Coordinates of C-alpha atoms in Angstrom, one line a residue:
Chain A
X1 CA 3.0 9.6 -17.6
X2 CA 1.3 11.7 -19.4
X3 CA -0.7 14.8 -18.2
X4 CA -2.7 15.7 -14.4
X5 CA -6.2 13.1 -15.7
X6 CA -7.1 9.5 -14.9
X7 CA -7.2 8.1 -18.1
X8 CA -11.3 6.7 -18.2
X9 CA -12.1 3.0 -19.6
X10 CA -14.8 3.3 -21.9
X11 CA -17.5 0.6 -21.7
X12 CA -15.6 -1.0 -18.6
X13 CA -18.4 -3.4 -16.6
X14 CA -17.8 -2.2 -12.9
X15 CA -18.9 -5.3 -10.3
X16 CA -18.4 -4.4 -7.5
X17 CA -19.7 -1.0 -6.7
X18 CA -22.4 0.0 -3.6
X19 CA -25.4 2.5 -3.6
X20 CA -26.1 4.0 0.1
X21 CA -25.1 5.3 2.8
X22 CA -22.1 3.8 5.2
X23 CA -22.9 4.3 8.9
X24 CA -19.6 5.1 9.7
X25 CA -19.1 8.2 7.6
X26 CA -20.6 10.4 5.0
X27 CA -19.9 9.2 1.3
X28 CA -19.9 11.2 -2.0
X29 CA -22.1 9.8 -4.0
X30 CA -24.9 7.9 -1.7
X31 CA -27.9 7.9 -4.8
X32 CA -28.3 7.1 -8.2
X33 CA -27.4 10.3 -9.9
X34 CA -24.3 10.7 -7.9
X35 CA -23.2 7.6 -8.0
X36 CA -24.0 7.9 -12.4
X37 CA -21.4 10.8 -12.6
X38 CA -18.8 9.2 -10.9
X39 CA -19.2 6.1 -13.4
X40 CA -19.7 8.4 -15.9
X41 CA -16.0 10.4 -14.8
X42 CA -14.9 6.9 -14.8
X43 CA -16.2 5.6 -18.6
X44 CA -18.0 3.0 -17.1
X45 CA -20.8 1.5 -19.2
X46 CA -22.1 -0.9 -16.5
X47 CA -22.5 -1.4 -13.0
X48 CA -23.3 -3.9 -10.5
X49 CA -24.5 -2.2 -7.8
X50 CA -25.3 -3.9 -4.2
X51 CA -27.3 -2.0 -1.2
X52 CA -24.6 -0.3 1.0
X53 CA -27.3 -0.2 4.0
X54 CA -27.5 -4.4 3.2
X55 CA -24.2 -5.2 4.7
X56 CA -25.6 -3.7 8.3
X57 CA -28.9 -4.9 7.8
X58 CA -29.0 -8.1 9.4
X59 CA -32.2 -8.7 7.6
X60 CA -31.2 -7.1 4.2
X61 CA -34.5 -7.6 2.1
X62 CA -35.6 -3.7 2.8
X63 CA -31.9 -2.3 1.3
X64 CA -33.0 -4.9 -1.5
X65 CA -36.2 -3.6 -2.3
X66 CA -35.0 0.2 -1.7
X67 CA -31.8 -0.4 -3.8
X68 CA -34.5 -2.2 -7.0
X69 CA -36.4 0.9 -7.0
X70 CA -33.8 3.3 -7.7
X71 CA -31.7 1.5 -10.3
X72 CA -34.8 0.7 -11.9
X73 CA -35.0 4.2 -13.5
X74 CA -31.5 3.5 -14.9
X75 CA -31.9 -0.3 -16.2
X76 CA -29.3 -0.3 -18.7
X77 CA -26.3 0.6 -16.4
X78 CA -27.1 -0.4 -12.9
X79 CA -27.9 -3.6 -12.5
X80 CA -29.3 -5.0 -9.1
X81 CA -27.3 -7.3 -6.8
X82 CA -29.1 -8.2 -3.9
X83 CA -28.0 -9.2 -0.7
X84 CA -28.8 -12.2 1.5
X85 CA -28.4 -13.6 4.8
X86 CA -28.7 -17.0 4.6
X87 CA -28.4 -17.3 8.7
X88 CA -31.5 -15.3 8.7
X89 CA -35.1 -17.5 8.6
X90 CA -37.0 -17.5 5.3
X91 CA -34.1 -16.6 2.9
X92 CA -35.0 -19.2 0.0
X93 CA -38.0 -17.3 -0.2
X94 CA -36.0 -13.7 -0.2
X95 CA -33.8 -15.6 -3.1
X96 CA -37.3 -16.1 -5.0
X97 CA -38.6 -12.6 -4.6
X98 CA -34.7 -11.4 -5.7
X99 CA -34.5 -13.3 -9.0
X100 CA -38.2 -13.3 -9.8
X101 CA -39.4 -9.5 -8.5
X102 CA -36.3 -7.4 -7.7
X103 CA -34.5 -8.7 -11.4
X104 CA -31.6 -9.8 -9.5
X105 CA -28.4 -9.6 -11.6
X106 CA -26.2 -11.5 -8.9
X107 CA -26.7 -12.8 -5.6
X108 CA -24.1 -11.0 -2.7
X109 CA -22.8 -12.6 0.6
X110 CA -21.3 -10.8 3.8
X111 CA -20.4 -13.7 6.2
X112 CA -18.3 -11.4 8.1
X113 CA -21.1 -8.8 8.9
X114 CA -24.0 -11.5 8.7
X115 CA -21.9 -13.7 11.1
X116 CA -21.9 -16.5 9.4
X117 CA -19.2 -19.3 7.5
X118 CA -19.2 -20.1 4.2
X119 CA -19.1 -23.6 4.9
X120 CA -22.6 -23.7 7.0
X121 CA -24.8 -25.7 5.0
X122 CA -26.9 -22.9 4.5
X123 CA -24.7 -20.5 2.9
X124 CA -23.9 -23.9 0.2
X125 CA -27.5 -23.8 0.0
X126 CA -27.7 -21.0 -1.3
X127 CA -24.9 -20.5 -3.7
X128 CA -26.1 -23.7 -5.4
X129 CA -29.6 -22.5 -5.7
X130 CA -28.3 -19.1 -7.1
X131 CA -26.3 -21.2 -9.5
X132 CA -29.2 -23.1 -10.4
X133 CA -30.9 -20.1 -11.4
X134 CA -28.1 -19.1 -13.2
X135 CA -26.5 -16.2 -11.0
X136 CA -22.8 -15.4 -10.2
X137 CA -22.4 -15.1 -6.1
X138 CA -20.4 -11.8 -5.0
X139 CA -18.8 -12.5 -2.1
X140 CA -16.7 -9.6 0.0
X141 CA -13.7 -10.2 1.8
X142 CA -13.9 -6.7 3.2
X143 CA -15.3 -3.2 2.4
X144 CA -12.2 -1.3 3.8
X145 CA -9.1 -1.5 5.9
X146 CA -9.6 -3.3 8.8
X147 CA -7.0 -0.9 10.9
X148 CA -10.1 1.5 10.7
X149 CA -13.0 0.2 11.5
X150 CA -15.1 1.8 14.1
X151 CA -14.1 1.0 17.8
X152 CA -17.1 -0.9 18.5
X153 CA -17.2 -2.7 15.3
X154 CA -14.2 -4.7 14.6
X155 CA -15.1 -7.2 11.5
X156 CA -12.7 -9.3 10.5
X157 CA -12.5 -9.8 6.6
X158 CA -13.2 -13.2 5.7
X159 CA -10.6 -15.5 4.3
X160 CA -9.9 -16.2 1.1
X161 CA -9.7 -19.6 1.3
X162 CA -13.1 -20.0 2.7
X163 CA -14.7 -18.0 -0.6
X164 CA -12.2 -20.2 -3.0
X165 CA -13.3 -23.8 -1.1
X166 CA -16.5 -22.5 -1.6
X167 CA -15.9 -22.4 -5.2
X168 CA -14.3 -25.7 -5.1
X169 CA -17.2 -27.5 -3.5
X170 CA -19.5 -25.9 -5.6
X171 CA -18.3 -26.2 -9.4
X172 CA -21.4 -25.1 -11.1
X173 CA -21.4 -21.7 -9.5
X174 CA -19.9 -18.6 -10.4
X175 CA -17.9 -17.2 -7.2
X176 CA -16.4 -13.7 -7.3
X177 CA -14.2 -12.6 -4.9
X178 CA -14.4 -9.1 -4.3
X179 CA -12.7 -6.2 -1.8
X180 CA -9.6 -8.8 -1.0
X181 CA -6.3 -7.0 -1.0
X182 CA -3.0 -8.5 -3.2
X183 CA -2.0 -10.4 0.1
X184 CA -5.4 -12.2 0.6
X185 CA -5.5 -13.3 -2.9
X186 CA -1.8 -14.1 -2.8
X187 CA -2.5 -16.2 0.3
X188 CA -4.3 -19.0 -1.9
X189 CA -0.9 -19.9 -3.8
X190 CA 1.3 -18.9 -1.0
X191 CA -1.2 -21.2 1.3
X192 CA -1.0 -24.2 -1.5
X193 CA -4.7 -23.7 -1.6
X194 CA -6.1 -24.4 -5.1
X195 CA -7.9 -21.9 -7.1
X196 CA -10.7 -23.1 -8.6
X197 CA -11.9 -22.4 -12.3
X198 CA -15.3 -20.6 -11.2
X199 CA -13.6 -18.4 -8.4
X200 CA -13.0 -15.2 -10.3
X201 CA -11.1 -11.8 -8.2
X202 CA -12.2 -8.3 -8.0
X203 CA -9.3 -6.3 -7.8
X204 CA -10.9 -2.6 -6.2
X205 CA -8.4 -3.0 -3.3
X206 CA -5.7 -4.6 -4.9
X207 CA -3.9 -2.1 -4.4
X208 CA 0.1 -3.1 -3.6
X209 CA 3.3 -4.4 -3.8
X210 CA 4.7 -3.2 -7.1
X211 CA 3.7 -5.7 -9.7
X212 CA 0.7 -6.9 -7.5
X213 CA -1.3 -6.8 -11.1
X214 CA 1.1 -8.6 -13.3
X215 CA 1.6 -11.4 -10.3
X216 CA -2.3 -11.8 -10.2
X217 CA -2.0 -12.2 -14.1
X218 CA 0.4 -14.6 -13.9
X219 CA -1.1 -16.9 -10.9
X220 CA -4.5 -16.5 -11.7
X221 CA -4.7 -15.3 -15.6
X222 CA -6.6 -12.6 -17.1
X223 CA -9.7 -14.6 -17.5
X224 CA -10.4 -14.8 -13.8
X225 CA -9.8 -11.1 -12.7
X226 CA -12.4 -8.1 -13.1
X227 CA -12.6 -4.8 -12.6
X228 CA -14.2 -3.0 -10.0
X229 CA -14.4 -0.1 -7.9
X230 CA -16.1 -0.4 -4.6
X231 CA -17.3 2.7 -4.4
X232 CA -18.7 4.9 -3.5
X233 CA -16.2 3.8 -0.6
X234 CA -12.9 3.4 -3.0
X235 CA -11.4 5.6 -5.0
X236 CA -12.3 4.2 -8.8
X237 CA -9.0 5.7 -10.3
X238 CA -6.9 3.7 -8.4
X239 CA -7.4 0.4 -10.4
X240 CA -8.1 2.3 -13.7
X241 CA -4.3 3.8 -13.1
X242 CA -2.9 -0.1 -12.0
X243 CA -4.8 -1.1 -15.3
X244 CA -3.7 1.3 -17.5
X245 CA 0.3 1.4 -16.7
X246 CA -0.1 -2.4 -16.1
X247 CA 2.4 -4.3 -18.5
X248 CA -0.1 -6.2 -20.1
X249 CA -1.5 -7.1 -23.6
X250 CA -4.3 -5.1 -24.6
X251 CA -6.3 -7.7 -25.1
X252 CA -6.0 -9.0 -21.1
X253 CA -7.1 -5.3 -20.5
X254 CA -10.0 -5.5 -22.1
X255 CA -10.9 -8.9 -20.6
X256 CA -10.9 -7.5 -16.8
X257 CA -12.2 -4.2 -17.6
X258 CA -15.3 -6.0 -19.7
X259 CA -15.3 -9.0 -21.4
X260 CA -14.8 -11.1 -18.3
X261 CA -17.5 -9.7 -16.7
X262 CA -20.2 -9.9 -19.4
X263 CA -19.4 -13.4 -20.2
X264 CA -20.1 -14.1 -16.7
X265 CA -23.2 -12.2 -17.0
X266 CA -24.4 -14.3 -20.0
X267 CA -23.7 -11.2 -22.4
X268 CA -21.5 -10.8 -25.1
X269 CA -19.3 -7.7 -25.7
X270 CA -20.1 -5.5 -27.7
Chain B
X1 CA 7.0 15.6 -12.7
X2 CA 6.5 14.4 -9.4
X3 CA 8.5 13.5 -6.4
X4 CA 7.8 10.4 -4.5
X5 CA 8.8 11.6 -1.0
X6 CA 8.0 8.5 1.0
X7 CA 9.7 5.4 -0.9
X8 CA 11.1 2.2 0.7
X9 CA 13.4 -0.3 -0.1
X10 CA 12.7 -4.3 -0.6
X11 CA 13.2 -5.3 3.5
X12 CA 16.4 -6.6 3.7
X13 CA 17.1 -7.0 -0.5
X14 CA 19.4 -4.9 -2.1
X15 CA 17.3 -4.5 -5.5
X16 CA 15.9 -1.5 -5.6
X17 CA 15.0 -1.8 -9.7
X18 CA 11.3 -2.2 -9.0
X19 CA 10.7 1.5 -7.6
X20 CA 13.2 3.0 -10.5
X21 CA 11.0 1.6 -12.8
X22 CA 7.9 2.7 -11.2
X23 CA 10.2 6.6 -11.4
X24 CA 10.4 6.0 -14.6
X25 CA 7.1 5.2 -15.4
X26 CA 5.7 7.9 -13.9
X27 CA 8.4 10.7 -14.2
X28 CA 8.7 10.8 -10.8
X29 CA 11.9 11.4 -8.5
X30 CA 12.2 9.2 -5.1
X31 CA 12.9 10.2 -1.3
X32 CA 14.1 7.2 -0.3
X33 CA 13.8 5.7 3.7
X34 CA 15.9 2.7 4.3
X35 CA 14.1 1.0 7.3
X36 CA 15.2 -2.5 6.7
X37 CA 19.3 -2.5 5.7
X38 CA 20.7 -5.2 3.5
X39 CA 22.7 -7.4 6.3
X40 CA 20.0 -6.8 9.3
X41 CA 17.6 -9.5 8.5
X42 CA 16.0 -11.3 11.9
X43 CA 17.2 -8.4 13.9
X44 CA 14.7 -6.2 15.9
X45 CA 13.0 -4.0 13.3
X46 CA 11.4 -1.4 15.5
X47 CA 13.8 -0.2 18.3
X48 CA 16.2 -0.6 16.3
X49 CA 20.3 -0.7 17.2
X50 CA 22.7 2.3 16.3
X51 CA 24.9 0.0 13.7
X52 CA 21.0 -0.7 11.9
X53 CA 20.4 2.3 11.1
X54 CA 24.0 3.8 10.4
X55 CA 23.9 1.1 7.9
X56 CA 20.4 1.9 6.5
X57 CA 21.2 5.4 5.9
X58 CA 24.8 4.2 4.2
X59 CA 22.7 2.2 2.0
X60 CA 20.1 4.7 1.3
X61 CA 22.6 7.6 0.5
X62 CA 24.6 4.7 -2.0
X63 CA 21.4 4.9 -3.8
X64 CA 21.5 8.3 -3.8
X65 CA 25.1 8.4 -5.3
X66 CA 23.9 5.6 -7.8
X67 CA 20.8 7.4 -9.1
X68 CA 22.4 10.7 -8.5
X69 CA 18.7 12.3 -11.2
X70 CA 16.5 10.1 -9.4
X71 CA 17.2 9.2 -5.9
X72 CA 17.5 11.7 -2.7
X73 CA 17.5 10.1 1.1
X74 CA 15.8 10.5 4.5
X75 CA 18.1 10.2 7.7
X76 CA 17.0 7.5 9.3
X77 CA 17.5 7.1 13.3
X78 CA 16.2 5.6 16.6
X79 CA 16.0 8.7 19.1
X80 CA 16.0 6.5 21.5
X81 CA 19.7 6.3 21.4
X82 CA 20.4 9.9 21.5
X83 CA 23.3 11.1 21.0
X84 CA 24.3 8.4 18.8
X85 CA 21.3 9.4 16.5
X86 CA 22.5 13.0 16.9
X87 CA 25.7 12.6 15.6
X88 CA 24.2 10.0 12.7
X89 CA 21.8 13.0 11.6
X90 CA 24.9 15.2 11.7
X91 CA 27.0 13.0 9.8
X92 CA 24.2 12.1 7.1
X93 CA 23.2 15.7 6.7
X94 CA 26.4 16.4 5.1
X95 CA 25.5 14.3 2.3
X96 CA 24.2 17.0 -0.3
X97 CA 21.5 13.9 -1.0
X98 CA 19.9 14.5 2.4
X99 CA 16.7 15.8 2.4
X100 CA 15.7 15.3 6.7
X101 CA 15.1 13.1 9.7
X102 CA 12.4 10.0 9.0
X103 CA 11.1 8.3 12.6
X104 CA 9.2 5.5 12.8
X105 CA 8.4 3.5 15.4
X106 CA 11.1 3.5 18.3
X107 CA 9.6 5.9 20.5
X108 CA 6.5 8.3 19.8
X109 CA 6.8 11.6 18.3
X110 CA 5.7 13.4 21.9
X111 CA 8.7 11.4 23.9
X112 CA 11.2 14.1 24.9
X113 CA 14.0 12.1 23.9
X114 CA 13.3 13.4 19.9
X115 CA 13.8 17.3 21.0
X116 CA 17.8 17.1 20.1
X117 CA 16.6 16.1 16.8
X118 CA 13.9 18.4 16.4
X119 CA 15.9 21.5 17.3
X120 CA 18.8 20.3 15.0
X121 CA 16.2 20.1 12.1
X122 CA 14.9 23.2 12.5
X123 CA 18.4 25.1 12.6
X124 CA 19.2 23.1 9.6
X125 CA 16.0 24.0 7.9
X126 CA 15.3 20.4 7.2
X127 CA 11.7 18.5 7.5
X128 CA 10.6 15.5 9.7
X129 CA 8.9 12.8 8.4
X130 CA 7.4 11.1 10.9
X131 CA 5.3 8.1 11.0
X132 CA 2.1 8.1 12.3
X133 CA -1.3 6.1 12.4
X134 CA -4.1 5.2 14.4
X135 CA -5.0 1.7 14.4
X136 CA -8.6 0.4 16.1
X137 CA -6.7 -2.6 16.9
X138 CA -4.1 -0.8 18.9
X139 CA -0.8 0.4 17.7
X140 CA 3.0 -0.4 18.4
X141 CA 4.6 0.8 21.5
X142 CA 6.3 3.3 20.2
X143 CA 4.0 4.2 17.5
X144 CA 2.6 7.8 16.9
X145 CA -0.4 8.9 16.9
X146 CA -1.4 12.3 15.0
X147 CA -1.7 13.3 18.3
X148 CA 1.9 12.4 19.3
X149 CA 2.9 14.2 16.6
X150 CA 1.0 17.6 17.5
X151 CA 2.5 17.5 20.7
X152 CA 6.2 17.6 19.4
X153 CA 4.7 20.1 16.6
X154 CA 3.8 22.4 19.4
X155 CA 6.8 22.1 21.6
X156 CA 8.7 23.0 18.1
X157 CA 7.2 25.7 16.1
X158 CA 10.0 26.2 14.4
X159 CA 10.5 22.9 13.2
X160 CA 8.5 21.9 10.0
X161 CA 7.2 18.3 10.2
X162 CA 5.2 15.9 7.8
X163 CA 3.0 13.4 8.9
X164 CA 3.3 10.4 8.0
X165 CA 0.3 8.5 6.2
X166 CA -1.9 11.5 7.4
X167 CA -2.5 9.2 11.0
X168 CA -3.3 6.1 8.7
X169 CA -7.5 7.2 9.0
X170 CA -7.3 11.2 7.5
X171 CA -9.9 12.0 10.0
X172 CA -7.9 12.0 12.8
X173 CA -4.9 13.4 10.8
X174 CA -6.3 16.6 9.2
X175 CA -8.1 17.5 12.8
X176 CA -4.6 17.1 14.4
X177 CA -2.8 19.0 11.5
X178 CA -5.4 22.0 10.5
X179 CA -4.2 24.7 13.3
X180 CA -0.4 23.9 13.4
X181 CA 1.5 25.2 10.2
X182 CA 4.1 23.9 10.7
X183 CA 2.6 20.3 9.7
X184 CA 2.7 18.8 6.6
X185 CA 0.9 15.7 5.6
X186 CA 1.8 13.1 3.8
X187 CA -0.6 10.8 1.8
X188 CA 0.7 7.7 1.4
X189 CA 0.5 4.2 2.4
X190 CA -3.7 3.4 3.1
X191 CA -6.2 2.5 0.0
X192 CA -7.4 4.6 -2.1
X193 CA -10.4 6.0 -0.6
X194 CA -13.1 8.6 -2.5
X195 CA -13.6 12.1 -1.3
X196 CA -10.4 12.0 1.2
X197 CA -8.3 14.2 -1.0
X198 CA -10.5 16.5 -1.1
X199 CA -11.5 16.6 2.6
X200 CA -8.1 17.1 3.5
X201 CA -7.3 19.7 1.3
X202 CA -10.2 21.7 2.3
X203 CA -9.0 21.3 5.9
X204 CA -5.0 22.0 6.1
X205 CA -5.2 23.9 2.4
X206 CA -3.1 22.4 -0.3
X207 CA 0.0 24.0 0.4
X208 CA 0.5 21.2 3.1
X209 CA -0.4 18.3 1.3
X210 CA 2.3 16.2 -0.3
X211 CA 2.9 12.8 -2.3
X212 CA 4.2 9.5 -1.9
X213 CA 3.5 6.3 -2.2
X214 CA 5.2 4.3 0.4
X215 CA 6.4 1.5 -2.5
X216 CA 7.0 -0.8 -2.5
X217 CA 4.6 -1.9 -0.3
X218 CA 2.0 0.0 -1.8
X219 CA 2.0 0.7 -5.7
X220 CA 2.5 3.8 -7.4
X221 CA -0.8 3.6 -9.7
X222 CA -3.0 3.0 -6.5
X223 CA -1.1 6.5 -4.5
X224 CA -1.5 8.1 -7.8
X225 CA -4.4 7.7 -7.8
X226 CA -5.6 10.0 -4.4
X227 CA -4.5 13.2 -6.3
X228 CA -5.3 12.4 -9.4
X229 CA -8.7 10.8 -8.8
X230 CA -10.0 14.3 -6.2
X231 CA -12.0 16.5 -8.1
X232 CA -9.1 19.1 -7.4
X233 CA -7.8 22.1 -10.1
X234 CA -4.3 20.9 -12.0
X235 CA -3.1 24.0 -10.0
X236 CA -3.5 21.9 -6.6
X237 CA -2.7 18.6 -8.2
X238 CA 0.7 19.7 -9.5
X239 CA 1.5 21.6 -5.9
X240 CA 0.6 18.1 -4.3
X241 CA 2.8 16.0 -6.3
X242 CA 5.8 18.5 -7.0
X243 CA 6.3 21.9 -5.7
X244 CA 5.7 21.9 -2.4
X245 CA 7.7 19.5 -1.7
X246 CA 10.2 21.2 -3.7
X247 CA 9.8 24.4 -1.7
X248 CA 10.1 22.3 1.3
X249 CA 13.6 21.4 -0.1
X250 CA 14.7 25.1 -0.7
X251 CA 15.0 25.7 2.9
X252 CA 17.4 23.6 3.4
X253 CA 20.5 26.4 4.9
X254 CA 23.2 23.9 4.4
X255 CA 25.5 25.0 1.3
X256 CA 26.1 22.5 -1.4
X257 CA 22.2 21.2 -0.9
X258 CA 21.3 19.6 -3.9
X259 CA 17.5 20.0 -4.0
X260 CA 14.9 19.6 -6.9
X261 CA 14.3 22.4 -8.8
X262 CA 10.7 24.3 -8.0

């Protein structure tokens, strides 16, 4: 190991990162030019950034609007996600105003905190539509450890199963899985369920057994895992660390810190 | 360099490659904790038997004999069986490999039942790692709390302690260690989480802060990365991961202790 520094990932595409405040305790960097120096400390050349205010929102269209405005002054690193609630009246027209007023960059579910399955008819609904429209769906297993959520708000994460059979019965759209831990993604093979081509894993909170990055490789291949950070919640240098000490070819580094993500994104790396 | 002073074995496998290579890696030496013995599988893993963990500590002092650079060991008992445990932390004390007493989860840190241990750490001038978290959910009967642990920390001034985890959420953990110096915290074993580091060091200083990673559960990269992430000086980073634990060693009175160099 060399030297007391995280070593950065210049040009990385970050997908999974938050802009907000948590109700549950102060964070570092809760606005935009916060939450740019800790991408910046990072490398980081692009976020996806979701409202942090969304996932408690059970209407989430206000954090949607409120988290447009603010990344709008940085258009070329932070790129909207917005969030939706399809057990909430009216959202196909919140999915229009997203894509066609807010520049929506992806489309992010909560089922856990919006109390809702990924099987109701609804929720297919909408992941088809946002496929239609060409935009990957974000879908979080958890934000943090479950062991300390607040005592009056115990959410259980959502399965991974449910977000890969989503996948499955929807083979045009573009599922990530994001916030699962090495034992939820592990449960898919361990479970014998299939893992679909367009399910791709975010890997913020993968953060354990020894190996957990080089299993993942080898069950799920480079091609379907990306790099995130879930802050401002996480800690970014965790997965920057697994990454770089990771025995892996170079070239599957690059894929999950960038090229993954921006071929999902309809870009090309540059 | 770093130590690593909260390492597992695989439960119940006898391979303990994976973490040497993560040492290796990393430049890092281990404090090892055998809670699950080679030979003990399907046996009750909390309150745990007197031949369990006679045997875990045999295994994790073979280690120590093995990787003689690399590896040091925890005593590992259930106080809950007294004077057996007494005699075990006697016995494995000897070993100039020993570093201290781990607990887990037999009995709470504030059961009454630990003081023999307690006093015979402090004469020995040896630390206590004890685990401790706080679960919403609820925790294990005999699970500590940060507040379990202040309560034996009080009743034993003299005996230095290291929590475990920091109480799992390092809210409750830094409250429950700030005003007692004679806790240490440990910060292994949750995610990664931003800001904590440097929460806690501003709350119990950084002289009381120390590293592991709780592998192999957890991985080494992801622990890492609490210290090396905070927006801390290399001054504070390098006490964290090496010397004071290493000063935590030198107190050891027992002659023929073999502890890290500071």
């Amino acid at each position: 190991m060399a030297g007391l520094s995280v070593p950065p990932a210049p040009g990385a595409v970050d997908v999974n990162c938050y802009l907000g405040r948590w109700a549950f305790r102060p964070v570092t960097c809760p606005t935009v030019d916060t939450l740019l120096a800790e991408l910046d400390r990072a490398g980081i050349a692009i976020a996806l950034v979701s409202p942090l205010d969304g996932v408690l929102y059970k209407e989430p269209m206000a954090a949607n609007r409120e988290l447009a405005a603010q990344v709008s002054a940085v258009p070329d690193r932070l790129w909207p996600v917005c969030t939706l609630n399809p057990a909430f009246p009216g959202w196909e027209r919140d999915l229009d105003e997203c894509i066609n007023s807010l520049r929506a960059r992806a489309i992010r579910l909560h089922p856990n905190y919006h109390n809702y399955v990924l099987s109701d008819p609804r929720a297919q609904d909408l992941v088809r539509r946002s496929a239609a429209a060409g935009l990957p769906v974000l879908v979080a297993v958890g934000l943090e450890d479950v062991r300390m959520h607040h005592w009056l708000m115990q959410v259980p994460d959502v399965p991974a199963g449910d977000i890969a059979r989503l996948a499955a019965a929807i083979p045009d759209a573009c599922v990530i899985m994001t916030g699962a831990t090495f034992a939820q993604v592990a449960s898919l093979w361990r479970g014998g369920t299939p893992v679909p081509p367009n399910l791709y894993v975010e890997l913020s909170r993968v953060q354990g057994p020894i190996g957990d990055i080089e299993q993942l490789c080898a069950h799920l291949g480079a091609e379907h895992m990306l790099f995130g950070t879930n802050l401002p919640l996480h800690e970014p240098a965790a997965l920057l660390l697994a990454l770089h000490y990771a025995d892996l070819p170079d070239a599957a580094r690059q894929r999950i810190f960038r090229d993954n993500a921006l071929a999902l994104l309809g870009l090309r790396s540059s | 360099m770093i130590i690593d002073m909260h390492v597992h074995t695989t439960a119940y496998e006898p391979d303990f490659t994976p973490q040497l290579r993560e040492a290796e890696k990393y430049d890092a030496r281990l404090v090892v904790a055998v809670l699950w013995p080679v030979g003990h599988r399907g046996e009750e893993p909390y309150d745990v038997s007197v031949e369990f963990f006679c045997d875990a500590n045999q295994q994790a002092l073979a280690l120590c004999e093995r990787f003689p650079e690399r590896v040091r060991a925890w005593i590992y008992v259930n106080p809950a069986h007294t004077r057996q445990a007494l005699a075990e932390l006697e016995r494995g004390l000897q070993h100039p490999a020993a570093v201290g007493l781990k607990l887990w989860v037999a009995r709470r840190a504030s059961d009454p039942c630990l003081d023999p241990l307690l006093e015979l750490c402090a004469a020995e001038g040896v630390p206590v790692l004890q685990h401790t978290w706080v679960k919403t959910g609820g925790n294990l009967p005999g699970e500590s709390t940060p507040e379990d642990l202040r309560q034996a920390a009080r009743r034993h001034p003299r005996t230095l302690f290291i929590m475990a985890h920091c109480g799992g959420d390092w809210d409750y953990g830094m409250r429950a260690a700030r005003d007692l110096p004679n806790v240490y915290v440990d910060i292994c074993g949750g995610e990664a989480m931003r800001g904590w580091t440097e929460r806690l060091v501003s709350a119990v200083g950084v002289e009381r802060v120390v590293f592991g990673t709780d592998m192999p559960g957890r991985s080494f990269p992801s622990q890492l990365a609490k210290v090396l992430g905070a927006r801390l000086s290399d001054d504070a980073k390098e006490r964290i991961l090496y010397r004071n634990f290493a000063a935590i060693l030198q107190q050891r009175r027992r002659p023929g202790g073999a502890p890290w160099p500071v």
